[in-house]
Amino acid sequence: MTHHATPPEQMTHWLEVAVRAARAAGAVHLAHLGRVGGVRAKSSFADLVTEVDGEAERVIRAEIAADFPDHAVLGEEEGAQGEPGRYRWVVDPLDGTVNYAHGYPVFCASVALEQDGERVVGAVYDPTRGELFTATRGGGAFLNGEPLRVSGVPTLDTPALLATGFPYDTSGERNLAYVARVLRLGVPLRRPGAAALDLCNVACGRMDGYWELGVQPWDVAAGSLILEEAGGRVSDQAGLTTPYGPMIVATNGALHAELLDLLRDGE
């Protein structure tokens, strides 16, 4: 989708709000870490939704509303709010809820802005590492202000380091066949448990590729833009350029075709 060029100061303002919102959510995470109360089951025992999710989403929405009260917001906890228009913020107040509830330090806040359906700004904040990943469409990707680039790993057997994820319900079994294919090739595989950070880890070269079935827009909106702006590639299982398909496949670019081949159905 093409736009009239967005003035740089407008893009800067959007990013400032995204960063402010993500940092505010991260402060909520740290304030409650290790003493999480009010854990309730959402879809299953493993899908731990805490009071922290709700509080973190409230502070994100407040930061956005302070500058852009007329923008729509899609968030994991409270769903879609505001009139659908040109601008939609897509936010995950706490990605890695189960990790968080167990005190396992792999979780983050993810804040993205879509303009006319295209991701234009993204911020992912990992409060336990103090790492802030940011990107603007056409403006590059950064980690704490330093430019990011994907790895140069050329093939899966280099070996590449890959990540995947599993849903909290029993549908995760669909992914086991893909996992088996990867492991049979001798490719090391991780399952950190926070999709936004998986994408950022590929963006900064700590990992070379990632795939997952059934992720939601708020899991991947910011991280996928950060990865693309770092020189990586994001697609669905068929290779179409979207982070919002039934499967997300994200790589340093060099590995993309090879990983897609491996993740094809019916092989």
PDB file of C-alpha atoms in Angstrom:
ATOM      1  CA  MET A   1       0.000   0.000   0.000  1.00  0.00           C
ATOM      2  CA  THR A   2       1.443   3.371  -0.890  1.00  0.00           C
ATOM      3  CA  HIS A   3       1.080   6.581   1.049  1.00  0.00           C
ATOM      4  CA  HIS A   4       1.930  10.157   0.492  1.00  0.00           C
ATOM      5  CA  ALA A   5       5.261  10.407   2.263  1.00  0.00           C
ATOM      6  CA  THR A   6       4.747  10.759   5.993  1.00  0.00           C
ATOM      7  CA  PRO A   7       6.672  13.783   7.323  1.00  0.00           C
ATOM      8  CA  PRO A   8       9.676  12.590   9.362  1.00  0.00           C
ATOM      9  CA  GLU A   9       8.578  14.589  12.398  1.00  0.00           C
ATOM     10  CA  GLN A  10       5.232  12.754  12.340  1.00  0.00           C
ATOM     11  CA  MET A  11       6.987   9.371  12.227  1.00  0.00           C
ATOM     12  CA  THR A  12       9.250  10.512  15.089  1.00  0.00           C
ATOM     13  CA  HIS A  13       6.236  11.521  17.162  1.00  0.00           C
ATOM     14  CA  TRP A  14       4.541   8.143  16.568  1.00  0.00           C
ATOM     15  CA  LEU A  15       7.700   6.327  17.592  1.00  0.00           C
ATOM     16  CA  GLU A  16       8.110   8.444  20.728  1.00  0.00           C
ATOM     17  CA  VAL A  17       4.600   7.480  21.816  1.00  0.00           C
ATOM     18  CA  ALA A  18       5.221   3.796  21.027  1.00  0.00           C
ATOM     19  CA  VAL A  19       8.433   3.846  23.069  1.00  0.00           C
ATOM     20  CA  ARG A  20       6.796   5.674  25.967  1.00  0.00           C
ATOM     21  CA  ALA A  21       3.952   3.145  25.990  1.00  0.00           C
ATOM     22  CA  ALA A  22       6.250   0.112  25.810  1.00  0.00           C
ATOM     23  CA  ARG A  23       8.508   1.435  28.585  1.00  0.00           C
ATOM     24  CA  ALA A  24       5.494   2.216  30.778  1.00  0.00           C
ATOM     25  CA  ALA A  25       4.280  -1.367  30.371  1.00  0.00           C
ATOM     26  CA  GLY A  26       7.763  -2.670  31.168  1.00  0.00           C
ATOM     27  CA  ALA A  27       7.767  -0.681  34.409  1.00  0.00           C
ATOM     28  CA  VAL A  28       4.497  -2.408  35.347  1.00  0.00           C
ATOM     29  CA  HIS A  29       6.072  -5.801  34.583  1.00  0.00           C
ATOM     30  CA  LEU A  30       9.049  -5.158  36.847  1.00  0.00           C
ATOM     31  CA  ALA A  31       6.948  -3.686  39.662  1.00  0.00           C
ATOM     32  CA  HIS A  32       5.037  -6.960  40.030  1.00  0.00           C
ATOM     33  CA  LEU A  33       7.673  -9.511  38.974  1.00  0.00           C
ATOM     34  CA  GLY A  34       7.999 -12.388  41.412  1.00  0.00           C
ATOM     35  CA  ARG A  35       4.855 -11.535  43.330  1.00  0.00           C
ATOM     36  CA  VAL A  36       2.205 -12.106  40.708  1.00  0.00           C
ATOM     37  CA  GLY A  37      -1.263 -12.362  42.208  1.00  0.00           C
ATOM     38  CA  GLY A  38      -4.686 -12.884  40.727  1.00  0.00           C
ATOM     39  CA  VAL A  39      -3.618 -15.497  38.175  1.00  0.00           C
ATOM     40  CA  ARG A  40      -6.683 -16.747  36.321  1.00  0.00           C
ATOM     41  CA  ALA A  41      -7.081 -19.368  33.600  1.00  0.00           C
ATOM     42  CA  LYS A  42      -8.092 -18.093  30.161  1.00  0.00           C
ATOM     43  CA  SER A  43      -8.271 -20.971  27.675  1.00  0.00           C
ATOM     44  CA  SER A  44      -6.380 -23.541  29.742  1.00  0.00           C
ATOM     45  CA  PHE A  45      -4.288 -23.939  32.861  1.00  0.00           C
ATOM     46  CA  ALA A  46      -1.130 -22.981  30.974  1.00  0.00           C
ATOM     47  CA  ASP A  47      -2.555 -19.746  29.587  1.00  0.00           C
ATOM     48  CA  LEU A  48      -1.866 -17.697  32.659  1.00  0.00           C
ATOM     49  CA  VAL A  49      -3.339 -14.261  32.422  1.00  0.00           C
ATOM     50  CA  THR A  50      -2.310 -12.027  35.256  1.00  0.00           C
ATOM     51  CA  GLU A  51      -3.472  -8.747  36.674  1.00  0.00           C
ATOM     52  CA  VAL A  52      -0.251  -7.400  35.195  1.00  0.00           C
ATOM     53  CA  ASP A  53      -1.572  -7.893  31.634  1.00  0.00           C
ATOM     54  CA  GLY A  54      -4.554  -5.697  32.367  1.00  0.00           C
ATOM     55  CA  GLU A  55      -2.580  -3.015  34.160  1.00  0.00           C
ATOM     56  CA  ALA A  56       0.104  -2.935  31.456  1.00  0.00           C
ATOM     57  CA  GLU A  57      -2.523  -2.578  28.730  1.00  0.00           C
ATOM     58  CA  ARG A  58      -4.185   0.269  30.620  1.00  0.00           C
ATOM     59  CA  VAL A  59      -0.922   2.245  30.790  1.00  0.00           C
ATOM     60  CA  ILE A  60      -0.233   1.598  27.094  1.00  0.00           C
ATOM     61  CA  ARG A  61      -3.703   2.812  26.118  1.00  0.00           C
ATOM     62  CA  ALA A  62      -3.318   5.880  28.347  1.00  0.00           C
ATOM     63  CA  GLU A  63       0.011   6.837  26.714  1.00  0.00           C
ATOM     64  CA  ILE A  64      -1.497   6.499  23.227  1.00  0.00           C
ATOM     65  CA  ALA A  65      -4.677   8.376  24.146  1.00  0.00           C
ATOM     66  CA  ALA A  66      -2.678  11.253  25.605  1.00  0.00           C
ATOM     67  CA  ASP A  67      -1.321  12.119  22.143  1.00  0.00           C
ATOM     68  CA  PHE A  68      -3.703  10.373  19.739  1.00  0.00           C
ATOM     69  CA  PRO A  69      -7.129  10.085  21.383  1.00  0.00           C
ATOM     70  CA  ASP A  70      -8.850   9.440  18.042  1.00  0.00           C
ATOM     71  CA  HIS A  71      -6.662   6.460  17.047  1.00  0.00           C
ATOM     72  CA  ALA A  72      -8.063   2.921  17.276  1.00  0.00           C
ATOM     73  CA  VAL A  73      -6.260   0.438  19.517  1.00  0.00           C
ATOM     74  CA  LEU A  74      -6.251  -3.358  19.193  1.00  0.00           C
ATOM     75  CA  GLY A  75      -4.912  -4.981  22.348  1.00  0.00           C
ATOM     76  CA  GLU A  76      -4.733  -8.538  23.598  1.00  0.00           C
ATOM     77  CA  GLU A  77      -6.663  -7.937  26.806  1.00  0.00           C
ATOM     78  CA  GLU A  78      -9.362  -5.403  25.942  1.00  0.00           C
ATOM     79  CA  GLY A  79      -9.821  -6.141  22.234  1.00  0.00           C
ATOM     80  CA  ALA A  80     -10.446  -3.423  19.660  1.00  0.00           C
ATOM     81  CA  GLN A  81     -11.413   0.045  20.865  1.00  0.00           C
ATOM     82  CA  GLY A  82     -12.044   3.201  18.887  1.00  0.00           C
ATOM     83  CA  GLU A  83     -13.458   3.783  15.435  1.00  0.00           C
ATOM     84  CA  PRO A  84     -11.645   1.951  12.645  1.00  0.00           C
ATOM     85  CA  GLY A  85      -9.877   4.611  10.620  1.00  0.00           C
ATOM     86  CA  ARG A  86      -6.501   5.293   9.063  1.00  0.00           C
ATOM     87  CA  TYR A  87      -4.617   4.605  12.286  1.00  0.00           C
ATOM     88  CA  ARG A  88      -4.616   1.502  14.443  1.00  0.00           C
ATOM     89  CA  TRP A  89      -2.256   0.691  17.293  1.00  0.00           C
ATOM     90  CA  VAL A  90      -1.668  -3.043  17.764  1.00  0.00           C
ATOM     91  CA  VAL A  91      -0.368  -3.812  21.240  1.00  0.00           C
ATOM     92  CA  ASP A  92       0.600  -6.759  23.402  1.00  0.00           C
ATOM     93  CA  PRO A  93       0.943  -5.472  26.964  1.00  0.00           C
ATOM     94  CA  LEU A  94       2.805  -8.588  28.105  1.00  0.00           C
ATOM     95  CA  ASP A  95       4.108 -11.049  25.530  1.00  0.00           C
ATOM     96  CA  GLY A  96       5.400 -14.131  27.337  1.00  0.00           C
ATOM     97  CA  THR A  97       2.745 -14.239  30.076  1.00  0.00           C
ATOM     98  CA  VAL A  98       3.511 -17.813  31.111  1.00  0.00           C
ATOM     99  CA  ASN A  99       7.238 -17.033  31.358  1.00  0.00           C
ATOM    100  CA  TYR A 100       6.396 -13.959  33.424  1.00  0.00           C
ATOM    101  CA  ALA A 101       4.092 -15.817  35.794  1.00  0.00           C
ATOM    102  CA  HIS A 102       6.897 -18.309  36.480  1.00  0.00           C
ATOM    103  CA  GLY A 103       9.576 -15.633  36.867  1.00  0.00           C
ATOM    104  CA  TYR A 104      11.374 -16.839  33.711  1.00  0.00           C
ATOM    105  CA  PRO A 105      12.884 -13.613  32.332  1.00  0.00           C
ATOM    106  CA  VAL A 106      11.793 -13.779  28.675  1.00  0.00           C
ATOM    107  CA  PHE A 107       8.869 -11.390  28.224  1.00  0.00           C
ATOM    108  CA  CYS A 108       8.244  -7.945  26.791  1.00  0.00           C
ATOM    109  CA  ALA A 109       5.781  -5.259  25.786  1.00  0.00           C
ATOM    110  CA  SER A 110       5.050  -4.806  22.065  1.00  0.00           C
ATOM    111  CA  VAL A 111       3.565  -1.639  20.533  1.00  0.00           C
ATOM    112  CA  ALA A 112       3.007  -1.037  16.803  1.00  0.00           C
ATOM    113  CA  LEU A 113       1.138   1.516  14.723  1.00  0.00           C
ATOM    114  CA  GLU A 114      -0.563   0.708  11.427  1.00  0.00           C
ATOM    115  CA  GLN A 115      -1.347   3.454   8.927  1.00  0.00           C
ATOM    116  CA  ASP A 116      -3.940   2.390   6.347  1.00  0.00           C
ATOM    117  CA  GLY A 117      -3.251  -1.245   7.268  1.00  0.00           C
ATOM    118  CA  GLU A 118       0.543  -1.037   6.923  1.00  0.00           C
ATOM    119  CA  ARG A 119       2.876  -1.333   9.911  1.00  0.00           C
ATOM    120  CA  VAL A 120       4.798   1.947  10.141  1.00  0.00           C
ATOM    121  CA  VAL A 121       6.186   2.081  13.697  1.00  0.00           C
ATOM    122  CA  GLY A 122       7.209  -0.638  16.148  1.00  0.00           C
ATOM    123  CA  ALA A 123       8.672  -0.762  19.636  1.00  0.00           C
ATOM    124  CA  VAL A 124       9.427  -3.893  21.679  1.00  0.00           C
ATOM    125  CA  TYR A 125      10.754  -3.432  25.217  1.00  0.00           C
ATOM    126  CA  ASP A 126      12.375  -6.233  27.237  1.00  0.00           C
ATOM    127  CA  PRO A 127      12.481  -4.847  30.782  1.00  0.00           C
ATOM    128  CA  THR A 128      14.672  -7.526  32.367  1.00  0.00           C
ATOM    129  CA  ARG A 129      17.490  -6.852  29.894  1.00  0.00           C
ATOM    130  CA  GLY A 130      16.750  -3.149  29.482  1.00  0.00           C
ATOM    131  CA  GLU A 131      16.570  -3.697  25.724  1.00  0.00           C
ATOM    132  CA  LEU A 132      14.439  -1.448  23.544  1.00  0.00           C
ATOM    133  CA  PHE A 133      14.005  -2.544  19.909  1.00  0.00           C
ATOM    134  CA  THR A 134      12.531   0.090  17.582  1.00  0.00           C
ATOM    135  CA  ALA A 135      11.811   0.589  13.897  1.00  0.00           C
ATOM    136  CA  THR A 136      10.057   2.974  11.542  1.00  0.00           C
ATOM    137  CA  ARG A 137       9.003   2.007   8.014  1.00  0.00           C
ATOM    138  CA  GLY A 138      11.936   2.905   5.741  1.00  0.00           C
ATOM    139  CA  GLY A 139      13.950   4.247   8.674  1.00  0.00           C
ATOM    140  CA  GLY A 140      15.843   1.176   9.845  1.00  0.00           C
ATOM    141  CA  ALA A 141      15.797  -0.822  13.070  1.00  0.00           C
ATOM    142  CA  PHE A 142      17.610  -0.125  16.318  1.00  0.00           C
ATOM    143  CA  LEU A 143      18.486  -1.708  19.661  1.00  0.00           C
ATOM    144  CA  ASN A 144      18.887   0.946  22.356  1.00  0.00           C
ATOM    145  CA  GLY A 145      19.608   3.441  19.573  1.00  0.00           C
ATOM    146  CA  GLU A 146      22.239   1.353  17.766  1.00  0.00           C
ATOM    147  CA  PRO A 147      21.443   0.123  14.219  1.00  0.00           C
ATOM    148  CA  LEU A 148      20.440  -3.549  13.889  1.00  0.00           C
ATOM    149  CA  ARG A 149      21.288  -6.008  11.138  1.00  0.00           C
ATOM    150  CA  VAL A 150      20.269  -9.617  10.643  1.00  0.00           C
ATOM    151  CA  SER A 151      22.895 -12.367  10.581  1.00  0.00           C
ATOM    152  CA  GLY A 152      24.713 -13.409   7.437  1.00  0.00           C
ATOM    153  CA  VAL A 153      24.226 -17.136   8.070  1.00  0.00           C
ATOM    154  CA  PRO A 154      23.655 -18.505   4.549  1.00  0.00           C
ATOM    155  CA  THR A 155      22.173 -21.997   5.086  1.00  0.00           C
ATOM    156  CA  LEU A 156      20.376 -24.049   7.718  1.00  0.00           C
ATOM    157  CA  ASP A 157      23.301 -26.460   8.064  1.00  0.00           C
ATOM    158  CA  THR A 158      25.833 -23.688   8.788  1.00  0.00           C
ATOM    159  CA  PRO A 159      24.309 -24.355  11.420  1.00  0.00           C
ATOM    160  CA  ALA A 160      21.599 -21.805  11.830  1.00  0.00           C
ATOM    161  CA  LEU A 161      19.904 -21.210  15.185  1.00  0.00           C
ATOM    162  CA  LEU A 162      16.111 -21.324  14.868  1.00  0.00           C
ATOM    163  CA  ALA A 163      13.211 -20.627  17.213  1.00  0.00           C
ATOM    164  CA  THR A 164       9.603 -21.749  17.251  1.00  0.00           C
ATOM    165  CA  GLY A 165       6.643 -21.597  19.590  1.00  0.00           C
ATOM    166  CA  PHE A 166       3.616 -23.610  20.635  1.00  0.00           C
ATOM    167  CA  PRO A 167       0.090 -22.450  21.458  1.00  0.00           C
ATOM    168  CA  TYR A 168      -1.256 -22.876  24.980  1.00  0.00           C
ATOM    169  CA  ASP A 169      -3.968 -25.298  23.894  1.00  0.00           C
ATOM    170  CA  THR A 170      -3.402 -28.808  22.538  1.00  0.00           C
ATOM    171  CA  SER A 171      -3.329 -27.667  18.890  1.00  0.00           C
ATOM    172  CA  GLY A 172       0.445 -27.370  19.235  1.00  0.00           C
ATOM    173  CA  GLU A 173       0.784 -30.919  18.000  1.00  0.00           C
ATOM    174  CA  ARG A 174       0.491 -29.614  14.422  1.00  0.00           C
ATOM    175  CA  ASN A 175       3.920 -28.053  14.857  1.00  0.00           C
ATOM    176  CA  LEU A 176       5.644 -31.266  15.946  1.00  0.00           C
ATOM    177  CA  ALA A 177       6.112 -32.535  12.390  1.00  0.00           C
ATOM    178  CA  TYR A 178       7.938 -29.313  11.453  1.00  0.00           C
ATOM    179  CA  VAL A 179      10.034 -29.488  14.617  1.00  0.00           C
ATOM    180  CA  ALA A 180      11.000 -33.076  13.773  1.00  0.00           C
ATOM    181  CA  ARG A 181      12.133 -32.067  10.265  1.00  0.00           C
ATOM    182  CA  VAL A 182      14.367 -29.336  11.690  1.00  0.00           C
ATOM    183  CA  LEU A 183      15.875 -31.570  14.363  1.00  0.00           C
ATOM    184  CA  ARG A 184      16.543 -34.357  11.856  1.00  0.00           C
ATOM    185  CA  LEU A 185      18.709 -31.909   9.919  1.00  0.00           C
ATOM    186  CA  GLY A 186      20.705 -31.275  13.085  1.00  0.00           C
ATOM    187  CA  VAL A 187      19.626 -27.633  13.259  1.00  0.00           C
ATOM    188  CA  PRO A 188      19.555 -26.294  16.839  1.00  0.00           C
ATOM    189  CA  LEU A 189      16.103 -25.128  17.907  1.00  0.00           C
ATOM    190  CA  ARG A 190      14.905 -22.955  20.791  1.00  0.00           C
ATOM    191  CA  ARG A 191      11.468 -22.212  22.203  1.00  0.00           C
ATOM    192  CA  PRO A 192      11.845 -19.024  24.293  1.00  0.00           C
ATOM    193  CA  GLY A 193       8.121 -18.333  24.617  1.00  0.00           C
ATOM    194  CA  ALA A 194       7.667 -14.716  23.489  1.00  0.00           C
ATOM    195  CA  ALA A 195       7.009 -14.211  19.774  1.00  0.00           C
ATOM    196  CA  ALA A 196       7.896 -10.506  19.751  1.00  0.00           C
ATOM    197  CA  LEU A 197      11.330 -11.248  21.223  1.00  0.00           C
ATOM    198  CA  ASP A 198      11.857 -14.168  18.819  1.00  0.00           C
ATOM    199  CA  LEU A 199      11.417 -11.698  15.938  1.00  0.00           C
ATOM    200  CA  CYS A 200      13.741  -9.160  17.570  1.00  0.00           C
ATOM    201  CA  ASN A 201      16.354 -11.861  18.182  1.00  0.00           C
ATOM    202  CA  VAL A 202      16.334 -12.656  14.464  1.00  0.00           C
ATOM    203  CA  ALA A 203      16.514  -8.912  13.717  1.00  0.00           C
ATOM    204  CA  CYS A 204      19.695  -8.466  15.754  1.00  0.00           C
ATOM    205  CA  GLY A 205      21.374 -11.671  14.565  1.00  0.00           C
ATOM    206  CA  ARG A 206      21.109 -13.702  17.778  1.00  0.00           C
ATOM    207  CA  MET A 207      18.938 -16.134  15.852  1.00  0.00           C
ATOM    208  CA  ASP A 208      18.691 -16.802  12.139  1.00  0.00           C
ATOM    209  CA  GLY A 209      15.052 -17.834  11.727  1.00  0.00           C
ATOM    210  CA  TYR A 210      11.765 -18.353  13.527  1.00  0.00           C
ATOM    211  CA  TRP A 211       8.372 -19.822  12.686  1.00  0.00           C
ATOM    212  CA  GLU A 212       5.136 -20.289  14.585  1.00  0.00           C
ATOM    213  CA  LEU A 213       1.535 -21.289  13.924  1.00  0.00           C
ATOM    214  CA  GLY A 214      -1.448 -19.358  15.187  1.00  0.00           C
ATOM    215  CA  VAL A 215       0.160 -16.163  16.444  1.00  0.00           C
ATOM    216  CA  GLN A 216      -2.062 -13.107  16.832  1.00  0.00           C
ATOM    217  CA  PRO A 217      -1.468  -9.678  15.253  1.00  0.00           C
ATOM    218  CA  TRP A 218      -0.443  -8.147  18.589  1.00  0.00           C
ATOM    219  CA  ASP A 219       2.276 -10.800  19.013  1.00  0.00           C
ATOM    220  CA  VAL A 220       4.042  -9.921  15.775  1.00  0.00           C
ATOM    221  CA  ALA A 221       3.041  -6.448  14.528  1.00  0.00           C
ATOM    222  CA  ALA A 222       6.003  -4.557  16.013  1.00  0.00           C
ATOM    223  CA  GLY A 223       8.599  -7.340  15.864  1.00  0.00           C
ATOM    224  CA  SER A 224       7.943  -8.134  12.205  1.00  0.00           C
ATOM    225  CA  LEU A 225       8.538  -4.500  11.206  1.00  0.00           C
ATOM    226  CA  ILE A 226      11.727  -4.409  13.288  1.00  0.00           C
ATOM    227  CA  LEU A 227      12.956  -7.566  11.537  1.00  0.00           C
ATOM    228  CA  GLU A 228      12.117  -6.278   8.052  1.00  0.00           C
ATOM    229  CA  GLU A 229      13.863  -2.974   8.763  1.00  0.00           C
ATOM    230  CA  ALA A 230      16.922  -4.917   9.990  1.00  0.00           C
ATOM    231  CA  GLY A 231      17.152  -6.571   6.562  1.00  0.00           C
ATOM    232  CA  GLY A 232      15.217  -9.753   7.296  1.00  0.00           C
ATOM    233  CA  ARG A 233      12.194 -11.300   5.660  1.00  0.00           C
ATOM    234  CA  VAL A 234       8.736 -12.122   7.027  1.00  0.00           C
ATOM    235  CA  SER A 235       6.102 -14.193   5.234  1.00  0.00           C
ATOM    236  CA  ASP A 236       3.387 -16.776   5.710  1.00  0.00           C
ATOM    237  CA  GLN A 237       3.889 -20.482   4.981  1.00  0.00           C
ATOM    238  CA  ALA A 238       3.152 -19.925   1.265  1.00  0.00           C
ATOM    239  CA  GLY A 239       5.760 -17.161   1.029  1.00  0.00           C
ATOM    240  CA  LEU A 240       3.319 -14.224   0.879  1.00  0.00           C
ATOM    241  CA  THR A 241       4.707 -11.101   2.505  1.00  0.00           C
ATOM    242  CA  THR A 242       2.519 -10.785   5.607  1.00  0.00           C
ATOM    243  CA  PRO A 243       3.131 -11.350   9.314  1.00  0.00           C
ATOM    244  CA  TYR A 244      -0.558 -12.107   9.858  1.00  0.00           C
ATOM    245  CA  GLY A 245      -0.983 -15.494   8.165  1.00  0.00           C
ATOM    246  CA  PRO A 246      -1.846 -18.822   9.840  1.00  0.00           C
ATOM    247  CA  MET A 247       1.916 -19.396  10.142  1.00  0.00           C
ATOM    248  CA  ILE A 248       4.587 -16.730  10.431  1.00  0.00           C
ATOM    249  CA  VAL A 249       8.010 -17.507   8.940  1.00  0.00           C
ATOM    250  CA  ALA A 250      10.742 -14.988   9.738  1.00  0.00           C
ATOM    251  CA  THR A 251      14.419 -15.173   8.799  1.00  0.00           C
ATOM    252  CA  ASN A 252      17.578 -13.246   8.047  1.00  0.00           C
ATOM    253  CA  GLY A 253      16.462 -13.415   4.393  1.00  0.00           C
ATOM    254  CA  ALA A 254      19.268 -15.680   3.216  1.00  0.00           C
ATOM    255  CA  LEU A 255      17.650 -18.751   4.794  1.00  0.00           C
ATOM    256  CA  HIS A 256      14.081 -17.921   3.873  1.00  0.00           C
ATOM    257  CA  ALA A 257      13.527 -20.131   0.823  1.00  0.00           C
ATOM    258  CA  GLU A 258      15.251 -23.071   2.497  1.00  0.00           C
ATOM    259  CA  LEU A 259      13.178 -22.762   5.671  1.00  0.00           C
ATOM    260  CA  LEU A 260       9.949 -22.366   3.663  1.00  0.00           C
ATOM    261  CA  ASP A 261      10.775 -25.596   1.816  1.00  0.00           C
ATOM    262  CA  LEU A 262      11.172 -27.376   5.134  1.00  0.00           C
ATOM    263  CA  LEU A 263       7.865 -26.004   6.438  1.00  0.00           C
ATOM    264  CA  ARG A 264       5.819 -27.018   3.379  1.00  0.00           C
ATOM    265  CA  ASP A 265       2.899 -29.303   4.096  1.00  0.00           C
ATOM    266  CA  GLY A 266       2.710 -32.837   2.779  1.00  0.00           C
ATOM    267  CA  GLU A 267       6.393 -33.591   2.479  1.00  0.00           C
TER     268      GLU A 267
END
